[in-house]
Amino acid sequence: MPDHSFASFAKKAFARRESTLILLLFVLLVPISVRSPQFLSMKNISTILNDMAILSIVAIGEFYVILSGGIDLSVGSIIAFSGMACGMVNESYPQVSPALLLLLGIVIGLAMGLVNGILVAYGKIPPIITTLGTVNIYRGMTFLLSKGTWVTAHEMTPAYIALPRTTFLGISILLWIAFFVIALCYYFSRFTRTGREIYAIGGNPTAAKFVGVDENRVRVVVFLVSGALCGLAGALWTARYASAVNEMATGFEMQAVAACVLGGVNFSGGAGGIIGVVLGTLFLGVVTNALPVIYLSVFWQTCVQGLIILLALTLNTLSDQHKNKKLLAQRRG
Amino acid sequence: MDEQRDLVAKSRLINEMSLKNRLIEFFTKWEVLLCIIFASMFIFFTLRTPYFLDWFNLMNATFQFSEKAIMALPMIFIIMCGDIDISIASIIALCAYVVGSAAQGGASIPSMIALSLLVGTLAGLFNGLMITTLNMPAIAVTLATQSIFRGISIGLLGDQARTSFPEGFGFFGQEFIKGTIIPFEFVLYLVLMLLFAFILHKTTYGRRLYAIGNSAEAARFSGVNVKLTRIINFTITGFFCGLTAVLLASRILSVRSNIATGWDLEIITLVVLGGVAITGGRGTVFGVFLGSLLVGYLKFGMGLLKFSGTLMTIVIGSLLISAVLLPRLLDLYKANRKLRLQAQR
């Protein structure tokens, strides 16, 4: 007999990781906004959201790879290559529209993701090794492409630079794109066959294969998605920061992985959701933005981020273990 | 009679094959392949530039990679057990901060070293305890501690640098063994390499690492204290981060918060290139020794030939991927061969 009472609903809702994260976010926001009322002003909120838009896109790509039981360390380099390519095309062919540049970024990302995916799926190289190799190769290719030079703001067209800043219904295009990606990926992971197959492969590859999931195909798909999203992020990155530099997005993979960890994505694969990842990204954004408010020097930002990741990880693990114990007890009883 | 002759002929055939097989087996070993790659690299550079095969240059080049090669040794233990540590560069930065600050405070050289080793060991112990007591994945925990340890040194040091060191501190990272052209760092590396090879290949502890890497569960049931072993691995690694921090600070005599950035991935690359399976349970210290020297001298030689750093990163990335892809293809080839031989018989 299913229990439909409010109490059981509330219990279920609180058992979900997403609600824990929202709760934590509020716990964090209350003292901050008491200390500095401007923190929750529309302007500051929109700053935080815009700062986090690109990270959320990349973190979602990283999410799919981690969900399948792998990891993608090459995201920063894919962003750099795609961003550099878009910047250089914009410099040499100003007539190419910004929308087409975004498309170019996605295509480049797809190609790089495909290489990762093929090496992992058919070369049977562990994802961490594959992407540890390609993070170097793609970064090197970025240097080869640019011959070490930069693309600066005055070499880019105003239309391209303005793209992420232009507002539509009071919200920047950058945010609209992020919303669109989030919605699309939510649908993809919840309601499509391939999306569910990624969960299956991450949860138990052997069992998934027995029910007919094509493991190789899924492994290629996750890297394709990750690559495409990084490609898009690269094109947006160049426009938002109005420059394409060879070293751009170095170490961004750690931020993306951190957002996933905060969002409750399990490293052994098969568990986690898009909403959690987005909340994790937001959490990182709030913490980063809040440090000056509590008079902590920006120099401590890295340390605080690390502590929060460790805390989130510990809480997630403890709650998982608690759940498993309860399940075991139920089975026995 | 006929039957007997047939048997003799058959066994001779099998013997010959096994000799051929053994040759194939030998030449498809990763360590042997590494030797071949290493030798051809030496020949290539020697033919291309007169400055490569010069004892002084070859010895001097070791300054560039000895520290990373030293860090690769304890990393073998960690990866052998199927774990990973991406916080080592941050621990090195933290220890380097300790060394620099102690030096500025007027500490003596032995106490500077002791402090650095202590902080490194504690940091490694922290990693190990977090990972094993709560049963959390090593990559997630060390991702967090990567930020924490680096963050502490950034927070304490800010945009400052520690540049005042006592007289004679430069010995560890800059000097040569008296009367020779061999750097102290490189000799230290060779000694440590032999020590790690002994531990991994000749002691119970080393065999346990292989057992854990192949199946932690099976190792546990056979009475190996898996958790303790993993904690020890991380603690040893922390200790060597402290040692490396001393060498690094002594070599460049300047400590900033961004010191050793990106070393985690470089050192893991050395270990994997050396033939240690990232899933654990397979690999040798000798392989990693060859891998470290290969990368070190590749960079040196390419630098002599004025190749850009870019090309080096591409070459090293490709080497890493082929290091895993090639043995797999060879395994496939071997398996196919075996099948064919069986079919013939």
XYZ file of C-alpha atoms in Angstrom:
678
model
C 0.000 0.000 0.000
C 1.754 3.182 -1.115
C 1.809 5.911 1.468
C 0.383 9.178 0.104
C 0.509 11.235 3.284
C 2.279 14.568 3.368
C 4.757 13.272 5.927
C 5.954 10.529 3.632
C 6.150 12.958 0.711
C 8.250 15.340 2.789
C 10.445 12.468 3.912
C 11.013 11.377 0.338
C 11.690 14.932 -0.821
C 14.283 15.447 1.889
C 15.924 12.149 1.138
C 16.711 13.475 -2.326
C 20.136 14.987 -2.750
C 18.807 17.970 -4.679
C 16.711 19.130 -1.746
C 19.674 18.776 0.599
C 21.654 21.001 -1.743
C 18.892 23.610 -1.933
C 18.719 23.567 1.851
C 22.491 24.011 2.121
C 22.327 26.843 -0.392
C 19.739 28.615 1.781
C 21.771 28.005 4.924
C 24.634 29.678 3.120
C 22.579 32.535 1.681
C 20.837 33.675 4.860
C 23.890 34.825 6.852
C 25.496 36.243 3.729
C 22.484 38.354 2.845
C 22.120 39.489 6.452
C 25.700 40.646 6.354
C 25.364 42.266 2.964
C 21.845 42.928 1.672
C 23.175 43.760 -1.788
C 24.198 40.167 -2.218
C 20.657 39.161 -3.134
C 20.094 42.162 -5.398
C 18.964 41.346 -8.922
C 22.240 42.717 -10.270
C 24.449 40.516 -8.139
C 22.328 37.444 -8.735
C 22.530 37.970 -12.469
C 26.305 38.400 -12.169
C 26.600 35.091 -10.345
C 24.357 33.319 -12.843
C 26.240 34.711 -15.822
C 29.564 33.759 -14.261
C 28.346 30.220 -13.772
C 26.604 29.729 -17.128
C 29.649 28.409 -18.989
C 30.693 26.193 -16.073
C 27.217 24.673 -15.895
C 27.339 23.764 -19.597
C 30.741 22.103 -19.213
C 29.794 20.436 -15.917
C 26.793 18.809 -17.597
C 29.064 17.353 -20.256
C 31.402 16.106 -17.533
C 28.362 14.695 -15.710
C 27.525 12.314 -18.552
C 31.066 10.965 -18.672
C 31.204 10.456 -14.889
C 27.721 8.923 -15.011
C 29.000 6.289 -17.425
C 31.774 5.485 -14.943
C 34.538 7.490 -16.639
C 36.083 10.937 -16.338
C 36.901 13.589 -18.918
C 40.073 15.541 -18.141
C 40.276 17.051 -21.622
C 37.394 19.548 -21.284
C 39.660 22.557 -20.677
C 41.693 21.818 -23.792
C 38.610 21.279 -25.969
C 37.273 24.629 -24.777
C 40.607 26.252 -25.633
C 40.810 24.756 -29.124
C 37.218 25.525 -30.013
C 37.444 29.014 -28.511
C 40.673 29.738 -30.366
C 39.251 28.418 -33.650
C 36.108 30.527 -33.297
C 38.154 33.604 -32.421
C 40.441 33.147 -35.428
C 37.574 32.516 -37.838
C 35.888 35.612 -36.467
C 39.089 37.603 -37.039
C 39.695 36.374 -40.589
C 36.096 36.151 -41.788
C 34.126 38.844 -39.951
C 31.116 38.172 -42.188
C 30.483 34.788 -40.554
C 27.554 35.229 -38.172
C 28.034 34.572 -34.414
C 25.393 31.816 -34.504
C 27.445 30.012 -37.123
C 30.499 30.377 -34.883
C 28.650 28.653 -32.050
C 27.815 25.875 -34.488
C 31.465 25.693 -35.531
C 32.441 25.364 -31.883
C 29.982 22.505 -31.400
C 31.249 20.690 -34.511
C 34.869 21.014 -33.354
C 33.903 19.764 -29.911
C 32.035 16.828 -31.447
C 35.091 15.836 -33.464
C 37.380 15.985 -30.393
C 34.859 14.129 -28.274
C 34.592 11.488 -30.989
C 38.336 10.841 -30.824
C 38.110 10.459 -27.021
C 35.101 8.192 -27.356
C 36.616 5.930 -29.993
C 39.833 5.531 -28.010
C 37.850 4.641 -24.890
C 35.217 2.420 -26.502
C 37.190 0.615 -29.188
C 40.769 1.112 -27.998
C 39.660 -0.014 -24.520
C 41.884 2.644 -22.949
C 40.583 3.757 -19.539
C 38.900 7.194 -19.840
C 41.293 8.807 -17.369
C 44.321 7.792 -19.475
C 42.715 8.675 -22.787
C 41.777 12.148 -21.671
C 45.072 12.614 -19.817
C 46.685 12.098 -23.221
C 44.262 14.191 -25.229
C 44.343 17.065 -22.718
C 47.990 17.480 -23.781
C 47.362 16.821 -27.452
C 44.420 19.233 -27.781
C 46.251 21.948 -25.865
C 49.236 21.471 -28.153
C 46.949 21.667 -31.185
C 45.602 24.967 -29.859
C 49.143 26.363 -29.852
C 49.799 24.975 -33.324
C 46.580 26.536 -34.605
C 47.271 29.964 -33.150
C 51.064 29.775 -33.625
C 51.253 31.136 -30.103
C 49.398 34.360 -30.812
C 46.247 35.724 -29.206
C 43.016 36.991 -30.643
C 42.223 40.231 -28.847
C 38.990 42.183 -28.479
C 39.647 44.688 -31.268
C 40.314 41.883 -33.746
C 36.882 40.409 -33.123
C 33.584 41.639 -34.509
C 31.334 43.621 -32.124
C 28.433 41.306 -32.974
C 30.323 38.260 -31.705
C 31.505 39.941 -28.517
C 28.000 41.260 -27.849
C 26.390 37.844 -28.334
C 26.508 36.592 -24.742
C 25.701 40.015 -23.309
C 22.655 40.787 -25.437
C 19.555 40.435 -23.316
C 16.283 38.884 -24.364
C 13.320 39.278 -21.982
C 15.766 40.724 -19.463
C 17.993 37.671 -19.470
C 21.301 37.436 -21.313
C 21.646 35.172 -24.332
C 24.406 33.334 -22.466
C 21.912 32.369 -19.765
C 19.276 31.453 -22.331
C 21.746 29.088 -23.963
C 22.614 27.579 -20.579
C 18.890 27.131 -19.776
C 18.324 25.536 -23.154
C 21.247 23.131 -22.641
C 20.033 22.252 -19.143
C 16.477 21.587 -20.358
C 17.638 19.568 -23.332
C 20.027 17.481 -21.254
C 17.417 16.969 -18.564
C 15.071 15.579 -21.208
C 17.902 13.526 -22.716
C 18.930 11.887 -19.456
C 15.408 11.327 -18.128
C 13.249 10.475 -21.109
C 15.334 9.070 -23.941
C 16.495 5.537 -24.415
C 20.167 6.498 -24.825
C 19.961 8.664 -21.725
C 18.708 5.774 -19.639
C 21.319 3.490 -21.170
C 24.052 5.766 -19.805
C 22.668 5.223 -16.289
C 22.531 1.490 -16.949
C 26.133 1.263 -18.153
C 27.365 3.390 -15.256
C 25.407 1.412 -12.678
C 26.367 -2.065 -13.789
C 28.070 -2.540 -17.164
C 27.729 -6.319 -17.120
C 24.027 -6.284 -16.355
C 23.470 -3.551 -18.951
C 25.195 -5.623 -21.611
C 23.009 -8.609 -20.772
C 19.851 -6.613 -21.364
C 21.177 -5.544 -24.733
C 22.794 -2.148 -24.154
C 25.575 -1.474 -26.640
C 28.341 -0.437 -24.263
C 30.670 0.913 -26.937
C 27.960 3.103 -28.410
C 27.119 4.572 -25.000
C 30.799 5.289 -24.280
C 31.141 7.137 -27.574
C 27.900 9.043 -26.976
C 28.950 10.391 -23.561
C 32.211 11.738 -24.968
C 30.375 13.185 -27.962
C 27.985 15.041 -25.670
C 30.822 16.212 -23.436
C 32.835 17.322 -26.485
C 29.910 19.156 -28.084
C 29.087 21.027 -24.876
C 32.753 21.970 -24.363
C 32.924 23.148 -27.983
C 29.881 25.338 -27.398
C 31.381 26.579 -24.134
C 34.604 27.469 -25.961
C 32.780 29.574 -28.550
C 30.898 31.346 -25.744
C 34.066 31.747 -23.648
C 35.881 33.645 -26.422
C 32.907 35.957 -26.887
C 32.306 36.552 -23.175
C 35.915 37.325 -22.284
C 36.468 39.040 -25.653
C 39.761 37.288 -26.235
C 41.132 33.915 -27.241
C 44.289 32.950 -25.354
C 46.228 29.704 -25.679
C 46.085 29.006 -21.943
C 42.360 29.635 -21.651
C 40.348 27.259 -19.441
C 43.473 25.535 -18.102
C 42.413 23.445 -15.111
C 38.726 23.960 -15.899
C 38.225 20.185 -15.775
C 38.721 20.292 -12.013
C 35.993 22.930 -11.644
C 33.625 20.854 -13.758
C 34.365 17.704 -11.767
C 33.964 19.671 -8.534
C 30.509 20.880 -9.625
C 29.536 17.266 -10.299
C 30.842 16.085 -6.922
C 28.933 18.879 -5.178
C 25.847 17.883 -7.151
C 26.002 14.385 -5.728
C 27.214 12.580 -8.828
C 28.718 9.265 -7.831
C 32.221 8.540 -9.104
C 31.553 4.850 -9.503
C 28.924 5.792 -12.063
C 25.205 5.341 -12.491
C 23.949 7.879 -9.964
C 23.227 11.594 -10.100
C 21.113 14.029 -12.082
C 21.266 17.211 -14.130
C 19.469 19.287 -11.492
C 22.041 18.277 -8.901
C 24.895 19.285 -11.215
C 23.308 22.684 -11.886
C 22.797 23.218 -8.159
C 26.392 22.173 -7.545
C 27.568 24.756 -10.063
C 25.411 27.396 -8.423
C 26.805 26.452 -5.032
C 30.356 26.987 -6.290
C 29.293 30.340 -7.738
C 27.690 31.574 -4.537
C 30.674 30.542 -2.433
C 33.129 32.229 -4.785
C 31.080 35.426 -4.855
C 30.405 35.446 -1.134
C 34.024 35.446 0.069
C 34.553 39.226 -0.213
C 31.239 39.724 1.613
C 32.508 37.883 4.685
C 35.812 39.792 4.426
C 37.825 36.733 3.539
C 40.693 37.479 1.164
C 40.240 36.092 -2.362
C 43.463 34.219 -1.756
C 41.503 31.809 0.453
C 38.986 31.055 -2.286
C 40.704 27.871 -3.498
C 40.985 26.494 0.010
C 37.331 27.187 0.842
C 36.227 25.562 -2.402
C 38.255 22.467 -1.583
C 36.821 22.265 1.928
C 33.282 22.533 0.587
C 33.905 19.794 -1.975
C 35.307 17.542 0.731
C 32.349 18.304 2.990
C 29.813 17.600 0.232
C 31.626 14.383 -0.648
C 31.625 13.229 2.975
C 27.924 14.036 3.428
C 27.020 12.250 0.193
C 29.005 9.181 1.148
C 27.579 9.044 4.661
C 23.997 9.384 3.423
C 24.603 6.703 0.780
C 26.003 4.343 3.386
C 23.067 5.110 5.668
C 20.649 4.338 2.824
C 22.395 1.076 1.982
C 22.289 -0.023 5.604
C 18.572 0.736 5.764
C 17.969 -1.211 2.563
C 19.883 -4.152 3.953
C 17.919 -4.013 7.196
C 14.663 -3.902 5.230
C 15.647 -6.963 3.238
C 16.542 -8.857 6.384
C 13.398 -7.723 8.187
C 56.875 -46.850 -34.420
C 55.298 -44.458 -36.804
C 53.259 -43.102 -34.019
C 56.388 -42.483 -31.928
C 58.187 -40.721 -34.743
C 55.163 -38.613 -35.290
C 55.133 -37.637 -31.653
C 58.820 -36.708 -31.671
C 58.366 -34.594 -34.762
C 55.366 -32.929 -33.256
C 57.111 -32.094 -29.989
C 60.080 -30.704 -31.909
C 57.705 -28.534 -33.874
C 56.102 -27.301 -30.682
C 59.528 -26.611 -29.176
C 60.604 -24.560 -32.145
C 57.412 -22.669 -31.999
C 57.826 -22.021 -28.346
C 61.273 -20.529 -29.027
C 59.715 -18.260 -31.613
C 56.869 -17.650 -29.226
C 59.249 -16.811 -26.457
C 61.005 -14.294 -28.718
C 57.681 -12.712 -29.596
C 56.688 -12.773 -25.954
C 59.950 -11.014 -25.073
C 59.804 -8.328 -27.710
C 56.199 -7.501 -27.000
C 56.907 -6.853 -23.316
C 56.291 -3.211 -22.536
C 59.626 -2.724 -20.750
C 61.488 -4.133 -23.755
C 59.509 -1.939 -26.117
C 60.343 1.040 -23.921
C 64.030 0.127 -24.156
C 63.756 0.015 -27.941
C 61.942 3.360 -28.076
C 64.486 4.814 -25.653
C 67.457 3.561 -27.693
C 66.034 4.792 -30.995
C 65.356 8.166 -29.414
C 69.000 8.340 -28.293
C 70.247 7.408 -31.748
C 67.911 9.913 -33.418
C 69.024 12.802 -31.248
C 72.691 11.847 -31.496
C 72.506 11.899 -35.273
C 70.620 15.170 -35.360
C 72.648 17.220 -32.912
C 76.256 16.988 -31.689
C 75.295 18.362 -28.269
C 73.069 15.485 -27.239
C 75.535 12.670 -26.601
C 77.703 14.633 -24.255
C 78.154 13.347 -20.715
C 78.013 16.749 -19.152
C 74.822 17.671 -21.023
C 73.179 14.343 -20.336
C 73.890 14.656 -16.632
C 72.876 18.290 -16.504
C 69.554 17.443 -18.149
C 68.626 15.268 -15.173
C 68.044 18.430 -13.126
C 64.925 18.975 -15.209
C 63.234 15.693 -14.401
C 64.761 14.160 -11.245
C 62.120 15.601 -8.916
C 59.206 14.374 -11.025
C 60.890 10.999 -11.421
C 61.255 10.744 -7.632
C 57.554 11.508 -7.172
C 56.664 8.847 -9.720
C 58.100 6.155 -7.395
C 55.581 6.361 -4.529
C 52.883 7.025 -7.135
C 53.572 3.504 -8.457
C 52.415 2.111 -5.095
C 49.216 4.161 -5.171
C 48.314 3.301 -8.743
C 49.314 -0.334 -8.193
C 46.467 -0.572 -5.666
C 44.027 0.955 -8.149
C 44.029 4.327 -6.357
C 45.135 7.682 -7.671
C 46.458 10.859 -6.064
C 45.947 14.154 -7.878
C 46.865 16.270 -4.861
C 50.631 15.679 -4.890
C 51.508 18.949 -6.632
C 49.485 20.788 -4.010
C 51.203 18.968 -1.159
C 54.546 19.890 -2.736
C 53.419 23.524 -2.871
C 52.354 23.418 0.782
C 55.664 21.856 1.866
C 57.626 24.317 -0.258
C 55.793 27.093 1.542
C 56.801 25.548 4.863
C 60.428 25.287 3.728
C 60.478 28.867 2.464
C 58.840 30.287 5.557
C 61.037 28.320 7.930
C 64.073 29.574 6.043
C 62.862 33.138 6.325
C 62.264 32.608 10.034
C 65.910 31.613 10.385
C 65.492 27.878 10.867
C 68.457 25.601 10.313
C 68.598 23.398 7.224
C 67.897 20.109 9.064
C 64.857 21.566 10.810
C 63.571 22.982 7.501
C 63.793 19.528 5.954
C 62.226 17.861 8.984
C 59.303 20.315 8.932
C 58.726 19.773 5.239
C 58.763 15.991 5.606
C 56.422 16.201 8.589
C 53.866 18.414 6.826
C 53.997 16.243 3.710
C 53.548 13.043 5.695
C 50.599 14.483 7.590
C 48.978 15.684 4.363
C 49.390 12.232 2.820
C 48.064 10.577 5.968
C 45.023 12.862 5.815
C 44.368 11.765 2.221
C 44.730 8.110 3.149
C 42.463 8.348 6.185
C 39.733 10.246 4.321
C 39.782 7.723 1.497
C 39.815 4.528 3.511
C 37.793 5.257 6.652
C 34.792 6.596 4.734
C 35.430 4.419 1.698
C 35.410 7.364 -0.709
C 36.948 7.249 -4.199
C 40.570 8.398 -4.176
C 40.128 10.642 -7.195
C 37.266 12.580 -5.579
C 39.019 13.004 -2.234
C 42.333 14.077 -3.730
C 40.479 16.456 -6.052
C 39.154 18.173 -2.943
C 42.447 18.074 -1.058
C 44.193 19.343 -4.191
C 42.242 22.573 -3.724
C 42.655 22.539 0.053
C 46.449 22.063 0.184
C 47.084 24.434 -2.715
C 44.535 26.815 -1.183
C 46.370 26.918 2.133
C 49.625 27.880 0.445
C 47.836 30.493 -1.695
C 46.012 31.835 1.357
C 49.153 32.081 3.471
C 51.490 33.274 0.744
C 49.146 35.402 -1.374
C 51.127 37.011 -4.160
C 54.323 36.962 -2.103
C 57.392 34.838 -2.644
C 59.896 33.345 -0.222
C 63.355 33.898 -1.592
C 65.755 34.059 1.346
C 67.440 30.762 2.042
C 70.390 29.914 4.261
C 73.871 29.419 2.876
C 74.415 25.918 1.525
C 70.711 25.116 1.064
C 71.249 25.102 -2.702
C 73.230 21.877 -2.387
C 70.246 19.516 -2.639
C 68.899 20.782 -5.932
C 71.865 22.408 -7.639
C 75.113 20.743 -6.724
C 77.004 17.770 -8.073
C 78.520 14.869 -6.194
C 82.004 16.051 -5.207
C 84.532 15.673 -7.992
C 82.074 14.312 -10.547
C 79.553 15.678 -13.018
C 76.682 13.701 -11.496
C 74.007 15.836 -9.828
C 73.154 14.966 -6.235
C 69.435 14.885 -7.127
C 69.976 12.225 -9.774
C 72.031 10.018 -7.451
C 69.297 10.359 -4.846
C 66.772 9.334 -7.480
C 68.792 6.260 -8.471
C 69.158 5.168 -4.840
C 65.441 5.649 -4.185
C 64.588 3.861 -7.421
C 66.557 0.804 -6.299
C 64.915 0.992 -2.878
C 61.420 1.101 -4.379
C 62.273 -1.694 -6.811
C 63.415 -3.795 -3.852
C 60.259 -3.087 -1.862
C 57.898 -3.704 -4.783
C 59.555 -6.796 -6.206
C 61.293 -8.465 -3.275
C 59.224 -7.892 -0.143
C 55.868 -9.094 1.163
C 54.640 -5.524 1.149
C 55.256 -5.275 -2.590
C 53.494 -8.564 -3.305
C 50.539 -7.331 -1.272
C 50.289 -4.272 -3.517
C 49.975 -6.520 -6.573
C 47.376 -8.625 -4.760
C 45.290 -5.571 -3.830
C 45.536 -4.191 -7.355
C 44.315 -7.423 -8.904
C 41.486 -7.922 -6.457
C 41.150 -5.941 -3.242
C 38.384 -8.281 -2.137
C 40.453 -11.422 -2.640
C 43.428 -9.780 -0.927
C 41.272 -8.895 2.054
C 40.006 -12.446 2.346
C 43.582 -13.710 2.238
C 44.386 -11.648 5.288
C 45.905 -8.522 3.761
C 44.996 -5.373 5.672
C 43.932 -3.497 2.551
C 42.928 -0.273 4.265
C 46.151 0.003 6.241
C 48.218 -0.715 3.137
C 46.428 2.004 1.199
C 46.866 4.485 4.058
C 50.582 3.663 4.145
C 50.826 4.262 0.387
C 49.287 7.704 0.644
C 51.413 8.557 3.669
C 54.605 7.493 1.885
C 53.587 9.636 -1.067
C 53.039 12.595 1.249
C 56.491 12.053 2.761
C 58.073 12.132 -0.684
C 56.138 15.292 -1.539
C 57.941 16.837 1.427
C 61.280 15.594 0.115
C 60.547 16.836 -3.413
C 59.541 20.225 -2.042
C 62.993 20.538 -0.426
C 64.735 19.589 -3.686
C 62.573 21.946 -5.727
C 62.947 24.879 -3.362
C 66.685 24.243 -3.223
C 66.929 24.160 -7.020
C 65.001 27.334 -7.820
C 65.519 29.116 -4.459
C 62.151 30.804 -4.736
C 58.785 29.655 -3.454
C 55.537 30.974 -4.866
C 52.059 29.587 -4.315
C 51.827 28.341 -7.909
C 54.947 26.181 -7.570
C 54.736 22.725 -9.241
C 51.341 23.444 -10.814
C 50.290 20.677 -13.196
C 52.767 18.144 -11.845
C 50.014 15.719 -10.802
C 49.111 14.832 -14.342
C 52.732 14.854 -15.520
C 53.762 12.390 -12.814
C 50.793 10.107 -13.429
C 51.790 10.193 -17.098
C 55.293 8.958 -16.191
C 53.884 6.071 -14.168
C 51.391 4.972 -16.819
C 53.937 5.387 -19.592
C 56.186 3.117 -17.551
C 53.647 0.352 -17.949
C 51.768 0.465 -14.637
C 48.121 -0.393 -15.280
C 45.841 2.439 -14.147
C 43.432 -0.197 -12.829
C 46.231 -1.586 -10.681
C 48.002 -4.880 -10.265
C 50.503 -4.643 -13.091
C 53.776 -2.816 -13.676
C 57.413 -2.595 -12.624
C 59.681 0.036 -11.130
C 62.106 -0.544 -14.001
C 59.389 0.349 -16.508
C 58.646 3.602 -14.708
C 62.400 4.323 -14.535
C 62.560 3.938 -18.324
C 59.383 5.987 -18.775
C 60.764 8.833 -16.641
C 64.087 8.890 -18.490
C 62.317 8.663 -21.838
C 60.132 11.694 -21.156
C 63.004 13.605 -19.551
C 65.456 13.075 -22.417
C 62.756 13.499 -25.056
C 62.071 16.966 -23.691
C 65.807 17.699 -23.479
C 66.511 16.494 -27.018
C 63.546 18.266 -28.530
C 64.646 21.405 -26.735
C 68.132 21.065 -28.273
C 66.550 20.731 -31.723
C 64.508 23.878 -30.986
C 61.184 22.082 -31.156
C 58.478 24.140 -29.511
C 57.057 23.109 -26.142
C 53.784 22.606 -27.955
C 55.073 19.751 -30.036
C 56.477 18.156 -26.880
C 53.067 18.122 -25.202
C 51.546 16.549 -28.315
C 54.289 13.909 -28.473
C 53.984 13.080 -24.768
C 50.191 12.904 -24.978
C 50.404 10.570 -27.957
C 53.053 8.464 -26.219
C 50.761 8.054 -23.244
C 47.855 6.875 -25.359
C 50.015 4.516 -27.404
C 51.564 3.223 -24.183
C 48.185 1.733 -23.332
C 46.905 1.081 -26.841
C 50.015 -0.733 -28.095
C 50.187 -3.464 -25.426
C 46.475 -4.047 -25.957
C 46.931 -4.488 -29.686
C 49.890 -6.779 -28.991
C 47.769 -8.815 -26.574
C 45.129 -9.135 -29.276
C 47.807 -10.228 -31.753
C 49.156 -12.770 -29.272
C 45.700 -14.154 -28.543
C 44.971 -14.472 -32.253
C 48.302 -16.237 -32.786
C 47.571 -18.674 -30.002
C 44.182 -19.448 -31.503
C 45.728 -20.036 -34.903
C 48.411 -22.305 -33.432
C 45.817 -24.312 -31.599
C 43.771 -24.621 -34.767
C 46.847 -25.876 -36.653
C 47.536 -28.473 -34.009
